[in-house]
Amino acid sequence: MKKVQKGNAAYIKNMNKKLVLGSIRANQPTSRVDISKRLNISKPTVSALVDQLIEEGWIYETGSGESTSVGGRKPVHLVFNPDFAYIVGVDIGGTNVVSGIANLDGEICTYREFPTTDFKDQQLFRRIKDDVQAMLEELNIDGDKVLGMGVGVPGIANCEKGIVVESPALQWRSFPIKDRLQELFSFPIYIDNDVNINVLGEHWKGAGSRHSNLIYVAIGTGVGSGILLNGQLYRGSNYSAGEIGYMVTDRQHAANYHPVYEGYGFLESVAGGSSIGTQVSKLLGKPVSAKEAFQLYQQGDKQVGPIIDTAIENLALAIANYASLFDPEIIILGGGVTNSYPVFEQKLKGIIKRFTPQDCEVVPTTFGKEAGIIGAVALFLKENDLILDI
């Protein structure tokens, strides 16, 4: 019985500590008295927890507030210290690897980028190690101040075992990515699918920050999505929830379709960036990127028009299906193809509206290259057992 009581006491103290820190972050600058009133926790308990948080470095005191109307001692202001520690965020994409270092507020201090195809397996991880070391030196940050790393990968990732189950873009199957990284880094590492980390990033710092139910759809080389329901990431029973790239949106076309890459699904084989570029390149007899294809489409090219129209229609139908099934507050579009969003926005929204029971807000991401870094940092903060909550 004593062990249970001690465990309960420690648990309650840790929860109260988390509540106090969260209250300071949300209401800074604030005082011990205000925290006590806001959380309905006794002043001595709040004071003891605040002293501990100051000693550990999570918060610090600054200046003093106004005295009350009846006089008395002016309360000391408390503020969160976002530079108490740092987190490494890594986004391994089929085209590029982007890594960065962020503080506890998700502010990216610096980042690096290199082409994925220039490095294979262990060479790739050693390059990440070199980039992280260079960034720490650039920022003059001691390695002890790094809490850990979050990593996003394209494909299905078993986050508990740290294994990439399948990633067609990287040609990985049952790949032990976490073990490979832990050979090079001593701090905790968490991995997940790249669109899962993106939806976490959008919920924390992006267009979805005021919403609890949101979908993130990434339209890049392929098409994928992340699902956040009631503020919680939904991964599915086999870590493959959100594989929208496999959705079939045209029964007749599906009967004879061929994946643009081995392992790719129907939707990404008709609406993904690689599919669009491949189809237009064959049609015109020269290499054409998805971005160039949309430029031709915008200029009214009649040859390119049917390919882009088909891609937009299938993508819109897939998003409409999502909106009907999950009733999200917002759907956020990311990935390289969304750089051309203004070109197809009206057509996309028109189809979605036609096939959904009620309107759903659809917006492009507000992030650029930093999206994966912020998402990876959000993943670490969600998965690591810290008193910090996001």
Short mmCIF file of C-alpha atoms in Angstrom, two decimals:
data_model
loop_
_atom_site.label_atom_id
_atom_site.label_comp_id
_atom_site.label_asym_id
_atom_site.label_seq_id
_atom_site.Cartn_x
_atom_site.Cartn_y
_atom_site.Cartn_z
CA MET A 1 0.00 0.00 0.00
CA LYS A 2 2.83 2.41 0.81
CA LYS A 3 4.32 1.95 -2.64
CA VAL A 4 1.00 2.81 -4.25
CA GLN A 5 0.69 5.93 -2.10
CA LYS A 6 4.19 7.05 -2.99
CA GLY A 7 3.55 6.40 -6.65
CA ASN A 8 0.29 8.33 -6.50
CA ALA A 9 1.95 11.23 -4.70
CA ALA A 10 4.72 11.39 -7.28
CA TYR A 11 2.21 11.20 -10.11
CA ILE A 12 0.07 13.98 -8.64
CA LYS A 13 3.13 16.16 -8.08
CA ASN A 14 4.27 15.66 -11.67
CA MET A 15 0.80 16.43 -13.01
CA ASN A 16 0.57 19.58 -10.90
CA LYS A 17 4.02 20.57 -12.09
CA LYS A 18 2.88 20.15 -15.69
CA LEU A 19 -0.27 22.19 -14.98
CA VAL A 20 1.74 25.00 -13.41
CA LEU A 21 4.21 25.11 -16.31
CA GLY A 22 1.33 25.05 -18.81
CA SER A 23 -0.39 27.89 -17.00
CA ILE A 24 2.77 29.99 -17.09
CA ARG A 25 3.25 29.35 -20.84
CA ALA A 26 -0.36 30.21 -21.66
CA ASN A 27 -0.62 33.31 -19.46
CA GLN A 28 2.90 34.74 -19.21
CA PRO A 29 3.89 36.94 -17.58
CA THR A 30 2.02 35.70 -14.54
CA SER A 31 2.44 35.36 -10.80
CA ARG A 32 2.30 32.61 -8.21
CA VAL A 33 -0.95 34.04 -6.85
CA ASP A 34 -2.58 34.11 -10.28
CA ILE A 35 -1.51 30.51 -10.97
CA SER A 36 -2.98 29.38 -7.64
CA LYS A 37 -6.31 31.03 -8.41
CA ARG A 38 -6.38 29.82 -12.01
CA LEU A 39 -5.63 26.18 -11.18
CA ASN A 40 -7.28 26.05 -7.77
CA ILE A 41 -4.08 24.67 -6.26
CA SER A 42 -2.89 25.90 -2.86
CA LYS A 43 -0.40 28.77 -2.78
CA PRO A 44 2.28 26.79 -0.89
CA THR A 45 2.05 23.95 -3.43
CA VAL A 46 2.29 26.37 -6.37
CA SER A 47 5.19 28.21 -4.75
CA ALA A 48 7.13 24.96 -4.18
CA LEU A 49 6.55 23.81 -7.77
CA VAL A 50 7.51 27.21 -9.16
CA ASP A 51 10.75 27.17 -7.15
CA GLN A 52 11.53 23.73 -8.56
CA LEU A 53 10.80 24.84 -12.14
CA ILE A 54 13.08 27.86 -11.68
CA GLU A 55 15.86 25.69 -10.28
CA GLU A 56 15.57 23.27 -13.19
CA GLY A 57 15.58 26.11 -15.73
CA TRP A 58 12.09 25.74 -17.24
CA ILE A 59 11.03 29.22 -16.13
CA TYR A 60 12.55 32.39 -14.73
CA GLU A 61 11.47 35.44 -12.78
CA THR A 62 11.39 38.85 -14.38
CA GLY A 63 10.64 42.31 -12.99
CA SER A 64 7.58 42.74 -10.84
CA GLY A 65 3.91 43.34 -11.42
CA GLU A 66 1.65 46.11 -10.19
CA SER A 67 0.67 46.21 -6.55
CA THR A 68 -2.97 45.69 -5.67
CA SER A 69 -5.36 48.58 -4.97
CA VAL A 70 -4.93 48.02 -1.25
CA GLY A 71 -1.17 48.05 -1.49
CA GLY A 72 1.07 45.18 -0.51
CA ARG A 73 4.05 43.49 -2.07
CA LYS A 74 4.22 43.55 -5.86
CA PRO A 75 4.03 40.06 -7.36
CA VAL A 76 7.07 38.75 -9.25
CA HIS A 77 6.39 37.88 -12.87
CA LEU A 78 7.10 34.37 -14.12
CA VAL A 79 7.84 33.53 -17.76
CA PHE A 80 8.63 30.36 -19.67
CA ASN A 81 12.22 29.83 -20.82
CA PRO A 82 11.99 28.47 -24.41
CA ASP A 83 15.78 28.31 -24.67
CA PHE A 84 16.11 26.03 -21.65
CA ALA A 85 16.63 23.17 -24.09
CA TYR A 86 16.49 22.32 -27.78
CA ILE A 87 15.11 19.59 -30.01
CA VAL A 88 16.36 18.29 -33.35
CA GLY A 89 13.75 17.84 -36.07
CA VAL A 90 14.49 15.76 -39.18
CA ASP A 91 12.27 15.28 -42.23
CA ILE A 92 13.57 12.54 -44.55
CA GLY A 93 11.80 12.96 -47.87
CA GLY A 94 12.05 11.10 -51.14
CA THR A 95 13.70 14.16 -52.70
CA ASN A 96 15.41 16.05 -49.87
CA VAL A 97 16.37 15.64 -46.23
CA VAL A 98 15.75 18.71 -44.08
CA SER A 99 16.99 18.93 -40.51
CA GLY A 100 16.89 21.75 -38.01
CA ILE A 101 17.23 22.73 -34.38
CA ALA A 102 14.31 24.38 -32.60
CA ASN A 103 13.76 25.74 -29.11
CA LEU A 104 10.86 24.68 -26.90
CA ASP A 105 8.53 27.22 -28.51
CA GLY A 106 9.08 25.62 -31.90
CA GLU A 107 11.20 28.49 -33.19
CA ILE A 108 13.71 27.11 -35.71
CA CYS A 109 17.16 28.42 -34.88
CA THR A 110 18.86 27.03 -37.99
CA TYR A 111 18.43 24.25 -40.54
CA ARG A 112 20.24 22.22 -43.20
CA GLU A 113 19.11 20.48 -46.40
CA PHE A 114 20.60 17.95 -48.81
CA PRO A 115 19.35 15.73 -51.68
CA THR A 116 18.23 12.30 -50.47
CA THR A 117 19.44 10.52 -53.59
CA ASP A 118 23.05 11.64 -53.00
CA PHE A 119 23.29 9.36 -49.96
CA LYS A 120 22.25 5.80 -49.20
CA ASP A 121 21.37 4.18 -45.89
CA GLN A 122 24.21 4.62 -43.36
CA GLN A 123 25.83 7.39 -45.42
CA LEU A 124 22.55 9.28 -45.19
CA PHE A 125 22.50 9.00 -41.40
CA ARG A 126 26.12 10.05 -41.09
CA ARG A 127 25.31 13.14 -43.15
CA ILE A 128 22.44 13.92 -40.76
CA LYS A 129 24.86 13.47 -37.85
CA ASP A 130 27.35 15.87 -39.48
CA ASP A 131 24.62 18.44 -40.12
CA VAL A 132 23.35 18.28 -36.53
CA GLN A 133 26.86 18.68 -35.18
CA ALA A 134 27.51 21.64 -37.49
CA MET A 135 24.26 23.31 -36.40
CA LEU A 136 25.06 22.88 -32.70
CA GLU A 137 28.48 24.44 -33.28
CA GLU A 138 26.94 27.27 -35.29
CA LEU A 139 24.53 28.06 -32.45
CA ASN A 140 27.13 27.41 -29.74
CA ILE A 141 24.76 24.94 -28.06
CA ASP A 142 26.15 22.24 -25.80
CA GLY A 143 25.00 18.74 -26.71
CA ASP A 144 23.65 18.29 -23.16
CA LYS A 145 20.99 20.91 -23.93
CA VAL A 146 19.47 18.75 -26.68
CA LEU A 147 16.51 16.80 -25.31
CA GLY A 148 16.19 14.54 -28.33
CA MET A 149 15.10 14.14 -31.93
CA GLY A 150 11.91 13.66 -33.90
CA VAL A 151 12.09 12.11 -37.38
CA GLY A 152 9.56 11.96 -40.20
CA VAL A 153 9.83 9.39 -43.02
CA PRO A 154 7.76 8.80 -46.16
CA GLY A 155 5.83 5.54 -45.90
CA ILE A 156 4.42 3.33 -43.16
CA ALA A 157 6.37 3.55 -39.90
CA ASN A 158 5.99 1.36 -36.85
CA CYS A 159 6.72 4.05 -34.27
CA GLU A 160 6.87 1.67 -31.31
CA LYS A 161 9.59 -0.51 -32.85
CA GLY A 162 11.26 2.33 -34.75
CA ILE A 163 10.97 0.50 -38.07
CA VAL A 164 9.98 1.76 -41.50
CA VAL A 165 7.62 -1.01 -42.60
CA GLU A 166 7.56 0.15 -46.21
CA SER A 167 8.74 3.27 -48.01
CA PRO A 168 8.56 3.06 -51.82
CA ALA A 169 10.17 6.50 -52.16
CA LEU A 170 13.27 5.33 -50.23
CA GLN A 171 13.06 1.66 -51.29
CA TRP A 172 13.03 0.59 -47.64
CA ARG A 173 11.23 -2.46 -46.26
CA SER A 174 11.34 -3.41 -42.57
CA PHE A 175 14.16 -0.89 -42.21
CA PRO A 176 15.39 -0.35 -38.61
CA ILE A 177 15.77 3.41 -38.87
CA LYS A 178 15.73 4.11 -35.13
CA ASP A 179 18.58 1.64 -34.49
CA ARG A 180 20.63 3.22 -37.28
CA LEU A 181 20.15 6.67 -35.78
CA GLN A 182 20.75 5.55 -32.19
CA GLU A 183 24.17 4.28 -33.28
CA LEU A 184 25.04 7.93 -33.94
CA PHE A 185 23.01 9.86 -31.34
CA SER A 186 22.79 9.26 -27.58
CA PHE A 187 19.56 11.17 -26.92
CA PRO A 188 15.98 9.80 -27.30
CA ILE A 189 14.67 9.50 -30.87
CA TYR A 190 11.07 9.12 -32.09
CA ILE A 191 10.01 8.36 -35.65
CA ASP A 192 6.73 8.52 -37.53
CA ASN A 193 5.26 8.89 -40.98
CA ASP A 194 6.05 12.30 -42.51
CA VAL A 195 2.42 13.38 -42.90
CA ASN A 196 1.69 12.36 -39.31
CA ILE A 197 4.38 14.71 -38.08
CA ASN A 198 3.05 17.42 -40.39
CA VAL A 199 -0.45 17.24 -38.93
CA LEU A 200 1.10 17.49 -35.45
CA GLY A 201 3.06 20.55 -36.56
CA GLU A 202 -0.02 22.19 -38.07
CA HIS A 203 -1.95 21.55 -34.86
CA TRP A 204 0.83 23.00 -32.72
CA LYS A 205 1.99 26.03 -34.69
CA GLY A 206 0.16 26.17 -38.02
CA ALA A 207 -3.23 26.60 -39.67
CA GLY A 208 -4.81 23.95 -37.43
CA SER A 209 -3.75 25.46 -34.10
CA ARG A 210 -7.29 26.41 -33.10
CA HIS A 211 -8.83 23.08 -34.09
CA SER A 212 -9.07 19.62 -32.53
CA ASN A 213 -10.21 17.72 -35.64
CA LEU A 214 -8.11 18.22 -38.71
CA ILE A 215 -6.76 16.42 -41.74
CA TYR A 216 -3.44 17.19 -43.41
CA VAL A 217 -3.08 16.08 -47.04
CA ALA A 218 0.39 16.12 -48.56
CA ILE A 219 0.49 16.24 -52.36
CA GLY A 220 4.07 15.81 -53.42
CA THR A 221 5.86 12.94 -55.17
CA GLY A 222 2.98 10.83 -53.89
CA VAL A 223 -0.13 11.62 -51.86
CA GLY A 224 -0.49 10.99 -48.14
CA SER A 225 -2.40 12.34 -45.16
CA GLY A 226 -2.35 12.67 -41.39
CA ILE A 227 -5.44 12.52 -39.17
CA LEU A 228 -5.94 14.30 -35.86
CA LEU A 229 -9.18 13.47 -34.02
CA ASN A 230 -10.15 15.14 -30.75
CA GLY A 231 -6.62 16.50 -30.51
CA GLN A 232 -5.03 13.04 -30.81
CA LEU A 233 -3.06 11.61 -33.71
CA TYR A 234 -4.85 8.62 -35.24
CA ARG A 235 -2.37 6.04 -36.56
CA GLY A 236 -4.62 3.02 -37.12
CA SER A 237 -4.13 -0.59 -36.01
CA ASN A 238 -1.17 -1.14 -38.38
CA TYR A 239 0.24 2.40 -38.39
CA SER A 240 -1.14 2.95 -41.89
CA ALA A 241 -4.13 5.22 -41.22
CA GLY A 242 -4.28 8.12 -43.64
CA GLU A 243 -2.84 6.29 -46.65
CA ILE A 244 -5.08 8.35 -48.91
CA GLY A 245 -2.75 7.62 -51.82
CA TYR A 246 -4.38 4.19 -52.08
CA MET A 247 -7.91 5.60 -52.32
CA VAL A 248 -9.77 4.65 -55.51
CA THR A 249 -11.67 7.62 -56.93
CA ASP A 250 -12.48 6.35 -60.44
CA ARG A 251 -13.76 2.78 -60.81
CA GLN A 252 -13.34 2.60 -64.60
CA HIS A 253 -9.85 4.09 -64.59
CA ALA A 254 -8.86 1.85 -61.68
CA ALA A 255 -9.55 -1.31 -63.69
CA ASN A 256 -6.46 -0.74 -65.85
CA TYR A 257 -4.27 1.62 -63.84
CA HIS A 258 -0.55 1.03 -63.29
CA PRO A 259 1.29 2.49 -60.25
CA VAL A 260 3.64 5.32 -61.14
CA TYR A 261 6.13 3.66 -58.76
CA GLU A 262 6.07 0.16 -57.28
CA GLY A 263 4.05 0.25 -54.08
CA TYR A 264 2.15 3.44 -54.95
CA GLY A 265 -1.66 3.50 -54.82
CA PHE A 266 -4.30 4.61 -57.29
CA LEU A 267 -4.77 8.24 -56.21
CA GLU A 268 -1.08 9.13 -56.11
CA SER A 269 -0.64 7.41 -59.47
CA VAL A 270 -3.09 9.84 -61.06
CA ALA A 271 -2.81 12.95 -58.87
CA GLY A 272 0.69 12.89 -57.34
CA GLY A 273 3.46 15.16 -58.57
CA SER A 274 5.47 12.33 -60.13
CA SER A 275 2.41 11.05 -61.99
CA ILE A 276 1.57 14.50 -63.37
CA GLY A 277 5.16 15.12 -64.45
CA THR A 278 5.49 11.65 -66.02
CA GLN A 279 2.23 11.91 -67.97
CA VAL A 280 2.97 15.38 -69.33
CA SER A 281 6.57 14.43 -70.17
CA LYS A 282 5.35 11.46 -72.25
CA LEU A 283 2.76 13.63 -73.95
CA LEU A 284 5.18 16.41 -74.90
CA GLY A 285 8.22 14.18 -75.51
CA LYS A 286 10.47 16.07 -73.11
CA PRO A 287 11.10 16.19 -69.34
CA VAL A 288 8.45 18.29 -67.59
CA SER A 289 8.07 18.75 -63.84
CA ALA A 290 4.72 18.97 -62.07
CA LYS A 291 5.35 22.67 -61.44
CA GLU A 292 5.97 23.27 -65.15
CA ALA A 293 2.88 21.22 -66.01
CA PHE A 294 0.70 23.49 -63.86
CA GLN A 295 2.27 26.55 -65.48
CA LEU A 296 1.31 25.18 -68.91
CA TYR A 297 -2.17 24.45 -67.56
CA GLN A 298 -2.52 28.01 -66.31
CA GLN A 299 -1.49 29.28 -69.75
CA GLY A 300 -4.35 27.30 -71.28
CA ASP A 301 -2.32 24.51 -72.92
CA LYS A 302 -4.99 22.22 -74.41
CA GLN A 303 -2.72 19.16 -74.45
CA VAL A 304 -1.87 19.40 -70.77
CA GLY A 305 -5.38 20.42 -69.68
CA PRO A 306 -7.01 16.94 -69.54
CA ILE A 307 -4.14 15.48 -67.45
CA ILE A 308 -4.31 18.25 -64.85
CA ASP A 309 -8.11 18.25 -64.82
CA THR A 310 -8.16 14.50 -64.15
CA ALA A 311 -5.62 14.88 -61.35
CA ILE A 312 -7.60 17.70 -59.70
CA GLU A 313 -10.91 15.85 -60.02
CA ASN A 314 -9.57 12.68 -58.41
CA LEU A 315 -7.85 14.62 -55.66
CA ALA A 316 -11.02 16.61 -54.95
CA LEU A 317 -13.13 13.44 -54.78
CA ALA A 318 -10.69 11.90 -52.31
CA ILE A 319 -10.80 15.00 -50.10
CA ALA A 320 -14.62 15.06 -50.35
CA ASN A 321 -14.70 11.45 -49.16
CA TYR A 322 -12.46 12.39 -46.24
CA ALA A 323 -14.67 15.35 -45.30
CA SER A 324 -17.78 13.16 -45.42
CA LEU A 325 -16.25 10.39 -43.30
CA PHE A 326 -14.50 12.39 -40.57
CA ASP A 327 -16.30 15.76 -40.54
CA PRO A 328 -13.07 17.65 -39.75
CA GLU A 329 -13.03 21.32 -38.84
CA ILE A 330 -10.33 22.00 -41.41
CA ILE A 331 -8.37 20.22 -44.15
CA ILE A 332 -4.84 21.53 -44.73
CA LEU A 333 -3.03 20.92 -48.00
CA GLY A 334 0.76 20.66 -48.12
CA GLY A 335 3.49 19.20 -50.31
CA GLY A 336 5.17 20.48 -53.46
CA VAL A 337 2.09 20.41 -55.68
CA THR A 338 0.32 22.91 -53.39
CA ASN A 339 2.79 25.54 -54.56
CA SER A 340 0.47 25.63 -57.57
CA TYR A 341 -2.65 25.79 -55.36
CA PRO A 342 -3.93 29.15 -56.70
CA VAL A 343 -4.09 27.56 -60.16
CA PHE A 344 -6.54 24.84 -59.15
CA GLU A 345 -8.13 26.15 -55.93
CA GLN A 346 -11.54 27.07 -57.35
CA LYS A 347 -11.95 23.85 -59.33
CA LEU A 348 -10.91 21.74 -56.33
CA LYS A 349 -13.24 23.51 -53.91
CA GLY A 350 -16.14 23.37 -56.36
CA ILE A 351 -15.94 19.58 -56.61
CA ILE A 352 -15.51 19.15 -52.86
CA LYS A 353 -18.57 21.30 -52.15
CA ARG A 354 -20.66 19.33 -54.64
CA PHE A 355 -19.92 15.97 -53.04
CA THR A 356 -19.93 16.77 -49.31
CA PRO A 357 -22.92 17.06 -46.95
CA GLN A 358 -21.68 20.37 -45.54
CA ASP A 359 -18.91 22.86 -46.14
CA CYS A 360 -15.43 22.11 -44.81
CA GLU A 361 -12.65 24.68 -44.72
CA VAL A 362 -9.80 23.74 -47.08
CA VAL A 363 -6.61 25.80 -46.87
CA PRO A 364 -2.98 25.52 -47.98
CA THR A 365 -0.30 25.15 -45.34
CA THR A 366 1.34 28.33 -44.08
CA PHE A 367 4.66 26.51 -43.66
CA GLY A 368 7.50 26.18 -46.13
CA LYS A 369 10.57 23.97 -45.78
CA GLU A 370 10.29 24.27 -42.02
CA ALA A 371 7.05 22.22 -41.95
CA GLY A 372 8.79 18.86 -41.42
CA ILE A 373 11.15 20.25 -38.78
CA ILE A 374 8.33 21.76 -36.72
CA GLY A 375 6.32 18.56 -37.11
CA ALA A 376 9.24 16.39 -36.02
CA VAL A 377 9.79 18.59 -32.96
CA ALA A 378 6.06 18.33 -32.17
CA LEU A 379 6.34 14.54 -32.45
CA PHE A 380 9.14 14.47 -29.90
CA LEU A 381 7.22 16.66 -27.47
CA LYS A 382 4.10 14.50 -27.86
CA GLU A 383 5.89 11.19 -27.38
CA ASN A 384 8.52 12.02 -24.77
CA ASP A 385 7.47 11.90 -21.14
CA LEU A 386 8.28 15.51 -20.36
CA ILE A 387 6.36 17.87 -18.12
CA LEU A 388 6.10 20.09 -21.20
CA ASP A 389 2.75 19.82 -22.97
CA ILE A 390 1.82 21.05 -26.45
#
